[in-house]
DNA sequence: ACTTTAAGTAAAGTTTACTTTACATTTGTG
DNA sequence: CACAAATGTAAAGTAAACTTTACTTAAAGT
């Protein structure tokens, strides 16, 4: 699974810390997500998508390996 | 967070076991998800949404408590 | 009524998400 | 350059997802 968080965050012009605060996680969690260190929960996916005003599928993508 | 899985599954007419197999998890995982026993990963959310031919947001819903 | 299939549930174990703390590196700005 | 802000990264700990096994209950068909 891949994601667009870094790009969407750049579009919105907010820092990892700001995004983290908005969705109530640690900054390291955002950083690790952007680095594809793990698969976030659906709760976070929904919150992030809402934050960016886009559907989950516009931010998180299944890959062939999934 | 709530979800619609049981309803979507009824619409499609498939069993918990069949859905489980399609997205490569155990039947108990599907059962527990339907019973809101835990928050599934985004990977599963994407696969389930794809299986039902609907966006993630049509199947998983944020609540005020989230 | 009997049998089969689907669903509910539970306990123990493994894996992984996520936090906290802490430090290093990069990037932007005066 | 100097300083601050943002990002990268890592290790140790906690919480939670997910599996496996197994037993029970419900529903549906013969």
GROMACS .gro file of C-alpha atoms (C1' of nucleotides) in nm:
model
  192
    1UNK     CA    1   0.000   0.000   0.000
    2UNK     CA    2   0.119   0.347  -0.087
    3UNK     CA    3   0.001   0.692   0.010
    4UNK     CA    4   0.003   1.053  -0.093
    5UNK     CA    5   0.017   1.217   0.243
    6UNK     CA    6   0.338   1.408   0.187
    7UNK     CA    7   0.206   1.557  -0.135
    8UNK     CA    8  -0.134   1.646   0.008
    9UNK     CA    9   0.035   1.799   0.306
   10UNK     CA   10   0.254   2.009   0.077
   11UNK     CA   11  -0.054   2.123  -0.116
   12UNK     CA   12  -0.217   2.230   0.206
   13UNK     CA   13   0.106   2.378   0.335
   14UNK     CA   14   0.099   2.220   0.676
   15UNK     CA   15   0.374   2.053   0.874
   16UNK     CA   16   0.385   1.693   0.996
   17UNK     CA   17   0.331   1.825   1.344
   18UNK     CA   18   0.022   2.023   1.246
   19UNK     CA   19  -0.132   1.727   1.069
   20UNK     CA   20  -0.046   1.506   1.365
   21UNK     CA   21  -0.220   1.740   1.605
   22UNK     CA   22  -0.529   1.764   1.387
   23UNK     CA   23  -0.580   1.391   1.378
   24UNK     CA   24  -0.456   1.329   1.732
   25UNK     CA   25  -0.147   1.123   1.670
   26UNK     CA   26   0.223   1.181   1.730
   27UNK     CA   27   0.441   1.353   1.475
   28UNK     CA   28   0.644   1.035   1.439
   29UNK     CA   29   0.332   0.850   1.335
   30UNK     CA   30   0.283   1.092   1.045
   31UNK     CA   31   0.648   1.070   0.956
   32UNK     CA   32   0.640   0.689   0.960
   33UNK     CA   33   0.325   0.682   0.751
   34UNK     CA   34   0.481   0.904   0.487
   35UNK     CA   35   0.782   0.673   0.485
   36UNK     CA   36   0.556   0.369   0.444
   37UNK     CA   37   0.685   0.220   0.766
   38UNK     CA   38   0.344   0.075   0.847
   39UNK     CA   39  -0.017   0.050   0.746
   40UNK     CA   40  -0.230   0.299   0.941
   41UNK     CA   41  -0.572   0.219   1.083
   42UNK     CA   42  -0.890   0.300   0.894
   43UNK     CA   43  -0.967   0.557   1.161
   44UNK     CA   44  -0.656   0.753   1.068
   45UNK     CA   45  -0.720   0.708   0.697
   46UNK     CA   46  -1.069   0.855   0.733
   47UNK     CA   47  -0.942   1.145   0.942
   48UNK     CA   48  -0.658   1.223   0.706
   49UNK     CA   49  -0.886   1.203   0.404
   50UNK     CA   50  -1.133   1.435   0.571
   51UNK     CA   51  -0.855   1.673   0.663
   52UNK     CA   52  -0.746   1.692   0.300
   53UNK     CA   53  -1.101   1.705   0.166
   54UNK     CA   54  -1.053   1.401  -0.052
   55UNK     CA   55  -1.175   1.041  -0.052
   56UNK     CA   56  -0.959   0.778   0.115
   57UNK     CA   57  -0.892   0.621  -0.224
   58UNK     CA   58  -0.734   0.947  -0.343
   59UNK     CA   59  -0.474   0.924  -0.068
   60UNK     CA   60  -0.418   0.554  -0.004
   61UNK     CA   61  -0.356   0.308  -0.286
   62UNK     CA   62  -0.353  -0.067  -0.305
   63UNK     CA   63  -0.057  -0.219  -0.483
   64UNK     CA   64  -0.022  -0.550  -0.663
   65UNK     CA   65   0.167  -0.687  -0.366
   66UNK     CA   66  -0.130  -0.625  -0.137
   67UNK     CA   67  -1.609   0.431   1.396
   68UNK     CA   68  -1.892   0.229   1.249
   69UNK     CA   69  -1.924   0.017   0.939
   70UNK     CA   70  -2.171  -0.125   0.695
   71UNK     CA   71  -2.003  -0.451   0.619
   72UNK     CA   72  -2.285  -0.677   0.727
   73UNK     CA   73  -2.533  -0.489   0.509
   74UNK     CA   74  -2.306  -0.478   0.206
   75UNK     CA   75  -2.235  -0.843   0.249
   76UNK     CA   76  -2.609  -0.917   0.259
   77UNK     CA   77  -2.659  -0.713  -0.058
   78UNK     CA   78  -2.391  -0.912  -0.231
   79UNK     CA   79  -2.517  -1.234  -0.080
   80UNK     CA   80  -2.184  -1.365   0.041
   81UNK     CA   81  -2.089  -1.528   0.370
   82UNK     CA   82  -1.837  -1.402   0.623
   83UNK     CA   83  -1.614  -1.685   0.516
   84UNK     CA   84  -1.631  -1.591   0.149
   85UNK     CA   85  -1.552  -1.228   0.220
   86UNK     CA   86  -1.270  -1.336   0.450
   87UNK     CA   87  -1.117  -1.550   0.179
   88UNK     CA   88  -1.143  -1.276  -0.080
   89UNK     CA   89  -0.952  -1.029   0.128
   90UNK     CA   90  -0.720  -1.285   0.285
   91UNK     CA   91  -0.816  -1.266   0.649
   92UNK     CA   92  -0.974  -1.513   0.890
   93UNK     CA   93  -1.348  -1.547   0.922
   94UNK     CA   94  -1.324  -1.431   1.282
   95UNK     CA   95  -1.168  -1.107   1.164
   96UNK     CA   96  -1.474  -1.033   0.951
   97UNK     CA   97  -1.704  -1.134   1.234
   98UNK     CA   98  -1.522  -0.908   1.480
   99UNK     CA   99  -1.523  -0.619   1.235
  100UNK     CA  100  -1.897  -0.647   1.187
  101UNK     CA  101  -1.937  -0.651   1.565
  102UNK     CA  102  -1.717  -0.341   1.594
  103UNK     CA  103  -1.471  -0.528   1.809
  104UNK     CA  104  -1.179  -0.336   1.659
  105UNK     CA  105  -1.070  -0.087   1.398
  106UNK     CA  106  -0.939  -0.262   1.087
  107UNK     CA  107  -0.635  -0.151   0.894
  108UNK     CA  108  -0.658   0.076   0.592
  109UNK     CA  109  -0.543  -0.216   0.381
  110UNK     CA  110  -0.851  -0.414   0.476
  111UNK     CA  111  -1.075  -0.110   0.436
  112UNK     CA  112  -0.950  -0.059   0.080
  113UNK     CA  113  -0.991  -0.426  -0.006
  114UNK     CA  114  -1.340  -0.446   0.139
  115UNK     CA  115  -1.446  -0.128  -0.036
  116UNK     CA  116  -1.310  -0.261  -0.362
  117UNK     CA  117  -1.487  -0.590  -0.310
  118UNK     CA  118  -1.819  -0.410  -0.264
  119UNK     CA  119  -1.755  -0.165  -0.544
  120UNK     CA  120  -1.797   0.136  -0.320
  121UNK     CA  121  -1.572   0.404  -0.173
  122UNK     CA  122  -1.428   0.346   0.173
  123UNK     CA  123  -1.641   0.631   0.306
  124UNK     CA  124  -1.956   0.446   0.201
  125UNK     CA  125  -1.864   0.156   0.426
  126UNK     CA  126  -1.670   0.303   0.716
  127UNK     CA  127  -1.795   0.607   0.909
  128UNK     CA  128  -1.637   0.837   1.160
  129UNK     CA  129  -1.841   0.907   1.470
  130UNK     CA  130  -1.838   1.202   1.703
  131UNK     CA  131  -1.645   0.998   1.955
  132UNK     CA  132  -1.360   0.948   1.707
  133DA     C1'  133  -3.635  -3.428   1.397
  134DC     C1'  134  -3.182  -3.447   1.184
  135DT     C1'  135  -2.801  -3.257   0.941
  136DT     C1'  136  -2.546  -2.906   0.741
  137DT     C1'  137  -2.405  -2.431   0.685
  138DA     C1'  138  -2.344  -1.976   0.871
  139DA     C1'  139  -2.271  -1.693   1.250
  140DG     C1'  140  -2.136  -1.575   1.733
  141DT     C1'  141  -1.793  -1.589   2.077
  142DA     C1'  142  -1.375  -1.666   2.361
  143DA     C1'  143  -0.893  -1.749   2.503
  144DA     C1'  144  -0.406  -1.755   2.399
  145DG     C1'  145  -0.056  -1.626   2.106
  146DT     C1'  146   0.194  -1.338   1.742
  147DT     C1'  147   0.255  -0.939   1.491
  148DT     C1'  148   0.227  -0.467   1.416
  149DA     C1'  149   0.047   0.009   1.505
  150DC     C1'  150   0.143   0.388   1.772
  151DT     C1'  151   0.370   0.654   2.174
  152DT     C1'  152   0.741   0.856   2.411
  153DT     C1'  153   1.194   1.020   2.443
  154DA     C1'  154   1.582   1.159   2.238
  155DC     C1'  155   1.908   1.292   1.906
  156DA     C1'  156   2.077   1.387   1.417
  157DT     C1'  157   2.004   1.600   0.979
  158DT     C1'  158   1.803   1.907   0.659
  159DT     C1'  159   1.596   2.330   0.513
  160DG     C1'  160   1.459   2.788   0.534
  161DT     C1'  161   1.537   3.265   0.703
  162DG     C1'  162   1.764   3.675   0.926
  163DC     C1'  163   2.715   3.204   0.860
  164DA     C1'  164   2.401   3.144   1.250
  165DC     C1'  165   1.980   3.016   1.429
  166DA     C1'  166   1.532   2.809   1.426
  167DA     C1'  167   1.196   2.516   1.238
  168DA     C1'  168   1.096   2.097   1.010
  169DT     C1'  169   1.209   1.642   0.912
  170DG     C1'  170   1.437   1.191   0.964
  171DT     C1'  171   1.535   0.817   1.244
  172DA     C1'  172   1.592   0.485   1.626
  173DA     C1'  173   1.501   0.220   2.047
  174DA     C1'  174   1.196   0.066   2.405
  175DG     C1'  175   0.751   0.023   2.559
  176DT     C1'  176   0.226  -0.028   2.530
  177DA     C1'  177  -0.196  -0.110   2.296
  178DA     C1'  178  -0.440  -0.319   1.961
  179DA     C1'  179  -0.501  -0.596   1.519
  180DC     C1'  180  -0.527  -1.038   1.353
  181DT     C1'  181  -0.462  -1.563   1.375
  182DT     C1'  182  -0.557  -2.016   1.532
  183DT     C1'  183  -0.823  -2.345   1.767
  184DA     C1'  184  -1.228  -2.466   1.939
  185DC     C1'  185  -1.677  -2.467   2.111
  186DT     C1'  186  -2.168  -2.291   2.091
  187DT     C1'  187  -2.584  -2.116   1.875
  188DA     C1'  188  -2.892  -2.006   1.485
  189DA     C1'  189  -3.081  -2.080   1.063
  190DA     C1'  190  -3.215  -2.341   0.679
  191DG     C1'  191  -3.283  -2.750   0.406
  192DT     C1'  192  -3.414  -3.258   0.357
   0.00000   0.00000   0.00000
